[in-house]
Structures are given as C-alpha cells and as structure tokens.
CSV table of C-alpha atoms and ligand atoms in Angstrom, one decimal:
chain,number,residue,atom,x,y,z
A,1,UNK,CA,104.2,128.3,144.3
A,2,UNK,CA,100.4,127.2,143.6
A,3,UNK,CA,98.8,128.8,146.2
A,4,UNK,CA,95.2,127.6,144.8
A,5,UNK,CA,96.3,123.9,145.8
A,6,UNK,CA,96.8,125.0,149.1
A,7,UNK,CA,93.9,127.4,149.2
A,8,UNK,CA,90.1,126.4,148.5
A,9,UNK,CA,87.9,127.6,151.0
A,10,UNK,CA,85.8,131.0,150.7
A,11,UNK,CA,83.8,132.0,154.1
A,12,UNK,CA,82.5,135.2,152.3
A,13,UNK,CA,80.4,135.5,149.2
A,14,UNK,CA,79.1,138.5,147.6
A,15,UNK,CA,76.3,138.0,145.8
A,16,UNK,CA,75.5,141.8,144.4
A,17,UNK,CA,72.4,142.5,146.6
A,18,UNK,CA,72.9,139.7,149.5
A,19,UNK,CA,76.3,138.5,151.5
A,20,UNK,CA,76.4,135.3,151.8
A,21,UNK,CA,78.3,133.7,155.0
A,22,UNK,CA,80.1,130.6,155.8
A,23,UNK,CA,78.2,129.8,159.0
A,24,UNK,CA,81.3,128.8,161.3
A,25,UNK,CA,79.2,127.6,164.6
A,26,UNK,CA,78.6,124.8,162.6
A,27,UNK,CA,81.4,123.5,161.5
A,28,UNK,CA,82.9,121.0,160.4
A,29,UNK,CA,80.0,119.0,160.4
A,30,UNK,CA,77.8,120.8,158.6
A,31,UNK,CA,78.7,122.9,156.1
A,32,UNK,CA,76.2,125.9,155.1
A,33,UNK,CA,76.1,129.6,154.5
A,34,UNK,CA,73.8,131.7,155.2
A,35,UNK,CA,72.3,134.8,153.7
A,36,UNK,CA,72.1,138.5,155.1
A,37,UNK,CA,70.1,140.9,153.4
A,38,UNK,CA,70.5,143.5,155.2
A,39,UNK,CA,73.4,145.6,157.3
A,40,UNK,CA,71.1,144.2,160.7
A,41,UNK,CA,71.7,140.9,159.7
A,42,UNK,CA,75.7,141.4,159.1
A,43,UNK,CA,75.9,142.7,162.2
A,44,UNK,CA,73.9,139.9,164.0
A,45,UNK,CA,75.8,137.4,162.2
A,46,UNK,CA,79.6,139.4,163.7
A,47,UNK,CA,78.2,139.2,166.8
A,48,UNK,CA,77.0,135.7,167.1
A,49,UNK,CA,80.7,134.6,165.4
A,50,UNK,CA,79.1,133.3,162.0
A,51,UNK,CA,81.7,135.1,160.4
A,52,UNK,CA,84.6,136.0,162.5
A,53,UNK,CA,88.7,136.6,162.8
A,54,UNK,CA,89.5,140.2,162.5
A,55,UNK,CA,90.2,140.6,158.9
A,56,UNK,CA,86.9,138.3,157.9
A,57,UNK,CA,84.7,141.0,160.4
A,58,UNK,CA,85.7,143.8,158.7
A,59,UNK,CA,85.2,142.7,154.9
A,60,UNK,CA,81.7,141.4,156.4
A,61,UNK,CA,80.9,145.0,157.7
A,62,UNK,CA,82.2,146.6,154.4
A,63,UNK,CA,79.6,144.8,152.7
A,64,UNK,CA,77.2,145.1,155.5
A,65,UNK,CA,77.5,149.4,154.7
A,66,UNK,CA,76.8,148.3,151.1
A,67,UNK,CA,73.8,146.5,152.2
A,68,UNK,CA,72.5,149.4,154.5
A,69,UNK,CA,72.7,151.7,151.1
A,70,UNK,CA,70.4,149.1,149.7
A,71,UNK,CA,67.4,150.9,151.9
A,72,UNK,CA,68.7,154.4,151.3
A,73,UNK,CA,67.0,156.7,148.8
A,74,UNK,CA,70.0,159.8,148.0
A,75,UNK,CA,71.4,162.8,145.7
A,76,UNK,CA,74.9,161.9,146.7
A,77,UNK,CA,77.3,160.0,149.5
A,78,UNK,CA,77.0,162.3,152.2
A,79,UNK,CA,73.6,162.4,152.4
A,80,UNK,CA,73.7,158.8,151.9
A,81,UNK,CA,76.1,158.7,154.5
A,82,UNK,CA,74.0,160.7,156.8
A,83,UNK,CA,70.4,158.4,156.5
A,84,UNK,CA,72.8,155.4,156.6
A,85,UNK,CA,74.5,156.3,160.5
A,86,UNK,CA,72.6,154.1,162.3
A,87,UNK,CA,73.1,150.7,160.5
A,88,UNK,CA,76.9,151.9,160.3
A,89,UNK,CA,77.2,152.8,163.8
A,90,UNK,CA,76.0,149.1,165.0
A,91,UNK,CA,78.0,147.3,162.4
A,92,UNK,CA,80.9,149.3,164.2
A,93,UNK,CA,79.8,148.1,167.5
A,94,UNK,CA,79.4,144.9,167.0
A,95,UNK,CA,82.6,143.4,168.4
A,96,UNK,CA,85.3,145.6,170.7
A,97,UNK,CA,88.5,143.7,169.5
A,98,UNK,CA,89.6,143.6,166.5
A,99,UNK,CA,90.5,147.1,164.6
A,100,UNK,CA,90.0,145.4,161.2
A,101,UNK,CA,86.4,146.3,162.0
A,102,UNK,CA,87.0,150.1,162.5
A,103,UNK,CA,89.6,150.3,159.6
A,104,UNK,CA,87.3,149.0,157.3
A,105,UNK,CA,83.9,150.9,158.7
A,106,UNK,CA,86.3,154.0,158.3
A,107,UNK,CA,87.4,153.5,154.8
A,108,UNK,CA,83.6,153.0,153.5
A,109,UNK,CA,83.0,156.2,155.0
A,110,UNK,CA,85.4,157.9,153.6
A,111,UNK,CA,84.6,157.2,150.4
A,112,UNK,CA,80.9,157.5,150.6
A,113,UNK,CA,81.5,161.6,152.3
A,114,UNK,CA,83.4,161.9,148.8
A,115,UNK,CA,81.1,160.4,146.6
A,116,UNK,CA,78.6,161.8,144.0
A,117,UNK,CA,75.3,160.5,142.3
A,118,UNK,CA,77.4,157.2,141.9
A,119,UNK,CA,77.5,156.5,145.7
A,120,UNK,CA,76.5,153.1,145.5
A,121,UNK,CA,78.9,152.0,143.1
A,122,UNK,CA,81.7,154.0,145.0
A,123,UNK,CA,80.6,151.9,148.1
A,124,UNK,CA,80.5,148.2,146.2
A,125,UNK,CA,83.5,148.9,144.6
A,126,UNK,CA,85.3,149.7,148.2
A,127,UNK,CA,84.0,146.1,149.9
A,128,UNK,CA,85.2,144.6,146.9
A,129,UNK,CA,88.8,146.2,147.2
A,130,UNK,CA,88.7,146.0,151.0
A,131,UNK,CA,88.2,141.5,150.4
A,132,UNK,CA,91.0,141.8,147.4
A,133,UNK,CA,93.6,143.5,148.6
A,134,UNK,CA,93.4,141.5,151.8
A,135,UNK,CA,93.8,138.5,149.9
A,136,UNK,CA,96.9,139.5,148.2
A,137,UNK,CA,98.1,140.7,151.2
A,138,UNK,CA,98.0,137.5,152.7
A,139,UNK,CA,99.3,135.6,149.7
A,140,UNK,CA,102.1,138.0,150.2
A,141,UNK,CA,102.6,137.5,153.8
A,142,UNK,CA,103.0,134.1,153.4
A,143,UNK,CA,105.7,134.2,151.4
A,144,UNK,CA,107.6,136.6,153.2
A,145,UNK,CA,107.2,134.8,156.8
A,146,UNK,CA,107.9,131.3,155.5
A,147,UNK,CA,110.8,132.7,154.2
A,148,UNK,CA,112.0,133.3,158.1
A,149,UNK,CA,111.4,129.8,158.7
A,150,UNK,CA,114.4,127.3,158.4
A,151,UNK,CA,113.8,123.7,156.7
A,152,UNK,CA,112.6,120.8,158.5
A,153,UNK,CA,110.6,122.8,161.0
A,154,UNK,CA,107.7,122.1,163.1
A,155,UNK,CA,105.0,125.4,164.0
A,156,UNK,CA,102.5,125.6,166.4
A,157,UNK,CA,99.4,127.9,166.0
A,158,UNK,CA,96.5,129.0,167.6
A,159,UNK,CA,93.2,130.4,167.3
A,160,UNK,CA,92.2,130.0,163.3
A,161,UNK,CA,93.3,132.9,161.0
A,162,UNK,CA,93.2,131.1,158.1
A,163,UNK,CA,90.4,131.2,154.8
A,164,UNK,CA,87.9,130.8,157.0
A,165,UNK,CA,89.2,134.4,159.3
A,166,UNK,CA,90.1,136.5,156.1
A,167,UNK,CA,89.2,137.3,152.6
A,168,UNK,CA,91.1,133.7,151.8
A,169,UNK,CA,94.6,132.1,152.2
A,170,UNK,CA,95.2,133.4,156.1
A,171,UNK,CA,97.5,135.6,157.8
A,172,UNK,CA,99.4,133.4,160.4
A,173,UNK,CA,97.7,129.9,158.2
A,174,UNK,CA,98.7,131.5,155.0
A,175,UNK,CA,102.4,131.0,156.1
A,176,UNK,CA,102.4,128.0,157.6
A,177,UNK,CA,100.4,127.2,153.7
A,178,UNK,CA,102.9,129.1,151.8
A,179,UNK,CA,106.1,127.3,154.4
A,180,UNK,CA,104.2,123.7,153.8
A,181,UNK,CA,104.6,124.5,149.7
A,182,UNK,CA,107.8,125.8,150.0
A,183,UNK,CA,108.7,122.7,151.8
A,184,UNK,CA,110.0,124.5,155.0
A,185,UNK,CA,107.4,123.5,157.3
A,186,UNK,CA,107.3,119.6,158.1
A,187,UNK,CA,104.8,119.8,161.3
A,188,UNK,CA,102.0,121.5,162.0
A,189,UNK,CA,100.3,121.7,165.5
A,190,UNK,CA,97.0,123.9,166.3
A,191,UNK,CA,95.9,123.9,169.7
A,192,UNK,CA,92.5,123.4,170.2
A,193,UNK,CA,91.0,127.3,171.6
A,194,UNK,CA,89.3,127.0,174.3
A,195,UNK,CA,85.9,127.5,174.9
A,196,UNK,CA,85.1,128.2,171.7
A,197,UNK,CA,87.2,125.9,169.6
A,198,UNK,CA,88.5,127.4,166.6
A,199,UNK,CA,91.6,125.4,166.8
A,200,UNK,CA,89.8,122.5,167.0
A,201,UNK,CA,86.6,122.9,164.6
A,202,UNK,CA,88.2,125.1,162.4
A,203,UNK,CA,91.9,125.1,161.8
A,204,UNK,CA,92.5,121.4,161.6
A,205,UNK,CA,89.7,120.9,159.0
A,206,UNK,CA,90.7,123.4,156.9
A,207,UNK,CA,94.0,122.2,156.7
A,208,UNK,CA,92.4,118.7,155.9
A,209,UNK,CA,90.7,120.7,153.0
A,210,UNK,CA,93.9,121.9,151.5
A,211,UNK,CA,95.3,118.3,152.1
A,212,UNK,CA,97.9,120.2,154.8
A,213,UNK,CA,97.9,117.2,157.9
A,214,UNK,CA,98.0,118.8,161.3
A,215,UNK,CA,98.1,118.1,164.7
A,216,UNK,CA,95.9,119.0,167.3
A,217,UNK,CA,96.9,119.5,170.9
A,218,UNK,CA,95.4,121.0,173.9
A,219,UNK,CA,95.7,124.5,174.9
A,220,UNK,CA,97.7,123.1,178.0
A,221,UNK,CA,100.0,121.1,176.4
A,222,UNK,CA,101.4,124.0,174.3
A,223,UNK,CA,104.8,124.6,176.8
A,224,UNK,CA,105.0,120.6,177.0
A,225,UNK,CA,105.1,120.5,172.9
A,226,UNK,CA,108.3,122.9,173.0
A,227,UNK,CA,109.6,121.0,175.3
A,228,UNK,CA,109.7,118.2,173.3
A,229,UNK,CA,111.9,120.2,170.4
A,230,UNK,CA,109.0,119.3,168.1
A,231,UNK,CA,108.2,123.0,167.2
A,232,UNK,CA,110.7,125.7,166.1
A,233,UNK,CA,107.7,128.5,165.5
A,234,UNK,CA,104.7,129.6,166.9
A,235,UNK,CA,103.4,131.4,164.0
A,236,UNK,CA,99.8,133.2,165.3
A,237,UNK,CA,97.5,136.3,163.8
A,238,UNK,CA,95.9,139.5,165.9
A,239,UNK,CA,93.3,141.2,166.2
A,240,UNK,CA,94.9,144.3,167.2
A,241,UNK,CA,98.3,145.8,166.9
A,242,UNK,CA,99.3,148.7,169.3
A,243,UNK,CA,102.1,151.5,168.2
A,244,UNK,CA,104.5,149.4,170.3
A,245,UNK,CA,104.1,146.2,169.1
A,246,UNK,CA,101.9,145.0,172.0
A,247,UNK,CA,99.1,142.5,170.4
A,248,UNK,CA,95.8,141.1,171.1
A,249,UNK,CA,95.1,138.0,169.5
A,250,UNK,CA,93.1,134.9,170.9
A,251,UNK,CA,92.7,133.9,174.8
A,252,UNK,CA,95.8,131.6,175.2
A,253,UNK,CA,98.1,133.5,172.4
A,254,UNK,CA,100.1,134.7,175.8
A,255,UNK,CA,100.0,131.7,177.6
A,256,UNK,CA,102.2,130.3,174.5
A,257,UNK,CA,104.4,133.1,173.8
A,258,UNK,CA,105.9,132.9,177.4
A,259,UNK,CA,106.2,129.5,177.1
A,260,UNK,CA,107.8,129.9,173.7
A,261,UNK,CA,110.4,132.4,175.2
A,262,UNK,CA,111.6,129.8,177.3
A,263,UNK,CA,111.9,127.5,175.6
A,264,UNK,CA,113.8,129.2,172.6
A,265,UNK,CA,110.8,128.7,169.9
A,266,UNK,CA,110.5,132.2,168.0
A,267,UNK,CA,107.1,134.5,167.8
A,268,UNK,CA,105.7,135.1,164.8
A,269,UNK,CA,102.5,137.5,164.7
A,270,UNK,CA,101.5,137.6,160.9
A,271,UNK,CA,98.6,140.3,160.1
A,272,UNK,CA,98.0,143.1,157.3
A,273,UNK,CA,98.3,146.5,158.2
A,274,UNK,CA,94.9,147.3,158.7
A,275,UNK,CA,95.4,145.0,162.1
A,276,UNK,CA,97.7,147.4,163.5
A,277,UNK,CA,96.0,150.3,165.3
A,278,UNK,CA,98.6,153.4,165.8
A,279,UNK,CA,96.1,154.9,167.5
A,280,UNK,CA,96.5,152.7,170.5
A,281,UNK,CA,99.5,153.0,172.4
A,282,UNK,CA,100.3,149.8,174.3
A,283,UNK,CA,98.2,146.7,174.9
A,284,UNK,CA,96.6,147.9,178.4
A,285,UNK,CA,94.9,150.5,176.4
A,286,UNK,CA,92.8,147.5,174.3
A,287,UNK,CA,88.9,147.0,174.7
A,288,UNK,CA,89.3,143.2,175.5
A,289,UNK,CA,86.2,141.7,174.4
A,290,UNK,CA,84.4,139.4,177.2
A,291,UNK,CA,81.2,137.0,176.2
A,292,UNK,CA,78.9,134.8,178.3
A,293,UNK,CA,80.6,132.4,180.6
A,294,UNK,CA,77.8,130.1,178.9
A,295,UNK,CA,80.7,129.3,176.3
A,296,UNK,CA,82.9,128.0,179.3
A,297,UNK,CA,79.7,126.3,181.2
A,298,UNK,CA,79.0,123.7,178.4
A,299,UNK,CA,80.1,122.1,175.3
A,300,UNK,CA,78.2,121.7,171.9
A,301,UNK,CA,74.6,123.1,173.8
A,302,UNK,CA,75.7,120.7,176.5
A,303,UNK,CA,76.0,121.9,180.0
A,304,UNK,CA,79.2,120.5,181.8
A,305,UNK,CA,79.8,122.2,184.7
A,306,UNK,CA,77.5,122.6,188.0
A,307,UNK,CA,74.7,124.8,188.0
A,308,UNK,CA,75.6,127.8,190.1
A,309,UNK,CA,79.1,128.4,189.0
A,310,UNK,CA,79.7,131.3,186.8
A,311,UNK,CA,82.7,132.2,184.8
A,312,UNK,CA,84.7,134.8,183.4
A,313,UNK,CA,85.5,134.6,179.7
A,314,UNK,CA,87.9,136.7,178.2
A,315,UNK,CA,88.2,135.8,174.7
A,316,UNK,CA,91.4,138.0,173.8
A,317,UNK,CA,94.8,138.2,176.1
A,318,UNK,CA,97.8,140.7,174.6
A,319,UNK,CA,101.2,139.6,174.0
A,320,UNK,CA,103.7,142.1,175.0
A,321,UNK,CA,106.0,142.8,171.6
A,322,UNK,CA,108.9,141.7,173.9
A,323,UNK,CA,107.9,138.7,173.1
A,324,UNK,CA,107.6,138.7,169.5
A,325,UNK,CA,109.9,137.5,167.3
A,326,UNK,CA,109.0,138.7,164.4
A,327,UNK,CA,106.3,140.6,162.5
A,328,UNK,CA,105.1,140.1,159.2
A,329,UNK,CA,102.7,142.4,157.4
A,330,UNK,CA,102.4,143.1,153.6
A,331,UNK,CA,104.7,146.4,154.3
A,332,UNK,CA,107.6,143.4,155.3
A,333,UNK,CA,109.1,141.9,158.3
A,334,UNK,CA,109.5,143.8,161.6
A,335,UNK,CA,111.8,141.6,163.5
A,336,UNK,CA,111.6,142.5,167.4
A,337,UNK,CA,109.2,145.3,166.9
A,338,UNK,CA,109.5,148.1,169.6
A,339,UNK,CA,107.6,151.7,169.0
A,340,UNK,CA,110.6,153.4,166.8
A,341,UNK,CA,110.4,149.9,164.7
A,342,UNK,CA,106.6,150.6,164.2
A,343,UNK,CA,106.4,154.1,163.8
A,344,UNK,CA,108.8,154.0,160.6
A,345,UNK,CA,106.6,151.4,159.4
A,346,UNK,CA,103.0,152.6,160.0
A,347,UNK,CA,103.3,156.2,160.3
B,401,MRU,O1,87.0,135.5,168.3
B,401,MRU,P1,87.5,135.3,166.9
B,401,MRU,O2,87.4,133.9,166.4
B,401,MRU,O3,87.1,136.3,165.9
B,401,MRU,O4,89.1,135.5,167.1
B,401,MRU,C1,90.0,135.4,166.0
B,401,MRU,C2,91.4,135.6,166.4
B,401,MRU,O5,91.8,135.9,167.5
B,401,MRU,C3,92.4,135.4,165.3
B,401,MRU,O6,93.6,134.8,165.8
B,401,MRU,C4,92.7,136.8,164.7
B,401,MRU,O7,91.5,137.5,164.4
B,401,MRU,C5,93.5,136.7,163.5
B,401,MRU,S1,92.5,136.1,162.1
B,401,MRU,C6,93.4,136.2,160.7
C-alpha cells in the first residue's frame, strides 16, 4: 500500500531547539505554524487547541519537557528533573481528557529520573520516539481495521483524528486512508463537530489534501445517514480508554454510536495504546473537559446567539464499550471489548 500518497500532512515539526506547530484555529484557510520556544508556550498553544487530538497533545508536551530542559542548568536527569517540575507540571495540566497527555508526560520523566550527564539527549531522543512510534502505530492500525471492513462500504467519522491529531497518518482517518487504498472503503462522511468544527475545518480538508473525497454532514443528521444504508461503519478515535472498554472521544461520538446500534452500522474506536488508561475503571470515572460556552455563543469571532444566554459546553461524551464493535490498537483487534477482553490485552 503507498501510504505516503495518502498521507502528506505534518502538524508537528521539531526543529532541534523550537517546536514548530500547525496552527489549527486557522484552518483551512490559512495555513501557518507557529513557533514555541519554550515549554510555556507548548502548553499555551494545548490549551488554546493549536495543536490538539489526544495523540498530537502528548507528542507536543514531550517536546515541550525537551524545551523546558533548554533553561535548565544540571549534573544529571534527576536533578534536571527536579528544577524542571514546574514547566512539567503545567504541560500536564493543560487539558483534562485525553491520557495521551499523561502517558507521554510520564514516559519523559521516567527517562529523565534515569538519566546521567547525557539528560538532554535522553530527553530528545524520547520526544522523538514518542512522535515515531505513534506513526507506525497508526500506519499499522490502519491496516488492521480496514481489514474488518467489507468492500463497497460507506464510514462515517467524527471529530478529526487524522495527520493533523497525531504524529501523521491518523488513528480512526488512518483506516478509513488505509480502507480507501485498499479499495474497501467507497464513501466517506465526517460530520461537521460542533462548536468547534473539527469535522468541518479539519477532516474534510485533509482528506482533500490526500485526494480522499468526503462528505460532510451535520452532527444531526448522523442517525438519518444510517438510515439511508449509506454507511456500514462509524470508524472514530478517543481520547481515553477505561479498563472496561468505556471511551471518551469527541462531544457527539455517543449521540452516533446509539444511533449506529440501531441501525445495525458497527463501532469502530481505533487508538494506540497509550490512549487506553487502565488506571481508570469505567467512563463515569473520566475528567470530562468543559470550555467556554463562548465556542457555542458564536461562529468564526461572530456572536450568534442573544446576549444573556449562557451555555454549557462539554467537549467529550463516553461511549459505553457495549457499544463498540470493535477495537483496534497496534497490540490488534479487540472485537466487543469488555474488562476480561482488556485486561489480557493491556495488563
Ligand atoms: O478537542 P480535540 O480536538 O483535541 O478532540 C480530539 C478528539 O476527540 C479526537 O477524536 C481524539 O483525540 C482522537 S485523535 C486521534
């Protein structure tokens, strides 16, 4: 399969002493990156969703701990570790959701308690294998979850967790990319995301990068769209994966998994293992993030509803696993995952 046909678009550049960003509030209009030279300005830029989608976050704040060493003058990684807590601990904060975030903030610590005079290099070299091996983990993903998906078949996604929400390729785009080269998948819908959009500034314009056509739909007309027979899948990412399957993905990823379920379309969740959070029992137990109803009171910097109202703005629901079809990490394919499923996997 060519995957770099299908594949083009980088939303994460490290530069050696800067980290340069795709800035994704302005797409697809304008495209631009921005540069952070420091671990403040990483951690500004997860917050304000410049770089974002669970995967993309945490290589961001890998190289954001890189960046914090930058200022740090030490013998060896612990005490490196030590003068660098501060930077690390608001990278961590920075959004509640996704565990990609935490995994990846906990790996560079781990390595920098056990590193020597070389701490710096210890810490580069982790970012960097953090972005890789989440690239070949999707590349592999894809392949194993178009493999579940019969000829002829039409997907619907949501949210974007494609290039733009990971190191490159995409968890639940990388196998609607890998099922489109593999000539499995015939139709692609993305709804749009409300409020913020990522279906419809992001997901459909990078598939018009990688020459993949899609269709965009409303959030609302998801349960219509399987109604019509027009969709088979609903193939979708997470942010976080509890120890018995339960996930949190996108406001509206529920909404269309219930429809799916009756209407007979399956429910894919594609995401690597460092999505899933055994840690976390069930999905009550998740930190859903909220953020200002502003996102819901206007579009584009435009206001569109009356003053006075407010809103609330949930921007992650879960999806019970009994709703998922299927599962596909880089460990394989957890078909109806249930705790026992999970705990043989992810142990
Ligand atoms: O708020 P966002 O845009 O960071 O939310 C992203 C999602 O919910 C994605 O679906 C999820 O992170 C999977 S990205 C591969």
């Amino acid at each position: 399969m060519d995957f770099d046909r299908y594949d083009r678009i980088r939303p994460i550049r490290w530069q050696g002493n800067l980290l340069s960003l795709l800035d994704q509030r302005k797409l697809p209009f304008v495209v631009e990156y921005i540069d952070c030279v420091d671990s403040q300005a990483v951690t500004q830029a997860i917050r304000d969703l410049v770089v974002r989608g669970a995967p993309a976050i945490g290589i961001a704040a890998a190289y954001g701990v890189v960046l914090a060493g930058l200022k740090v003058d030490a013998h060896d990684g612990s005490e490196a570790l030590a003068a660098m807590m501060p930077a690390i601990d608001e990278l961590n904060a920075s959004r509640p959701t996704a565990v990609n975030l935490m995994w990846a903030i906990a790996r560079m610590r781990r390595v920098l308690a056990a590193a020597g005079r070389d701490w710096r290099e210890v810490a580069e070299r982790e970012a960097r294998a953090i972005e890789s091996e989440d690239l070949a983990a999707n590349r592999h993903m894809g392949r194993l979850g178009a493999e579940l998906i019969a000829p002829n078949s039409g997907v619907l996604t949501h949210c974007n967790t494609g290039s733009l929400a990971t190191a490159g390729f995409g968890t639940a785009l990388g196998v609607i990319r890998a099922g489109v080269a593999l000539e499995r998948i015939a139709r692609v819908y993305a709804s749009e995301t409300r409020p913020w959009l990522q279906g419809a500034r992001l997901t459909v314009w990078e598939l018009l990068q990688d020459g993949i056509p899609a269709t965009l739909i409303a959030d609302a007309a998801g349960a219509h769209l399987m109604k019509t027979g027009a969709v088979q899948w609903l193939v979708v990412g997470a942010d976080r994966i509890c120890a018995n399957g339960d996930t949190a993905n996108k406001i509206g990823t529920y909404t269309h998994a219930i429809a799916a379920r009756h209407h007979g379309v399956k429910v894919m969740v594609v995401a690597p293992s460092s999505t899933v959070d055994m840690a976390t029992a069930q999905g009550s137990d998740i930190h859903i993030e909220e953020r200002d109803g502003a996102e819901l009171l206007s579009m584009s910097g435009v206001r569109t509803v009356a003053d006075g109202v407010s809103a609330f703005n949930p921007v992650f629901d879960v999806t019970p696993a009994g709703l998922i079809d299927a599962l596909v990490t880089e460990k394989g394919v957890i078909l109806a995952p249930d705790a026992d499923k999970m705990r043989a996997c992810f142990r």
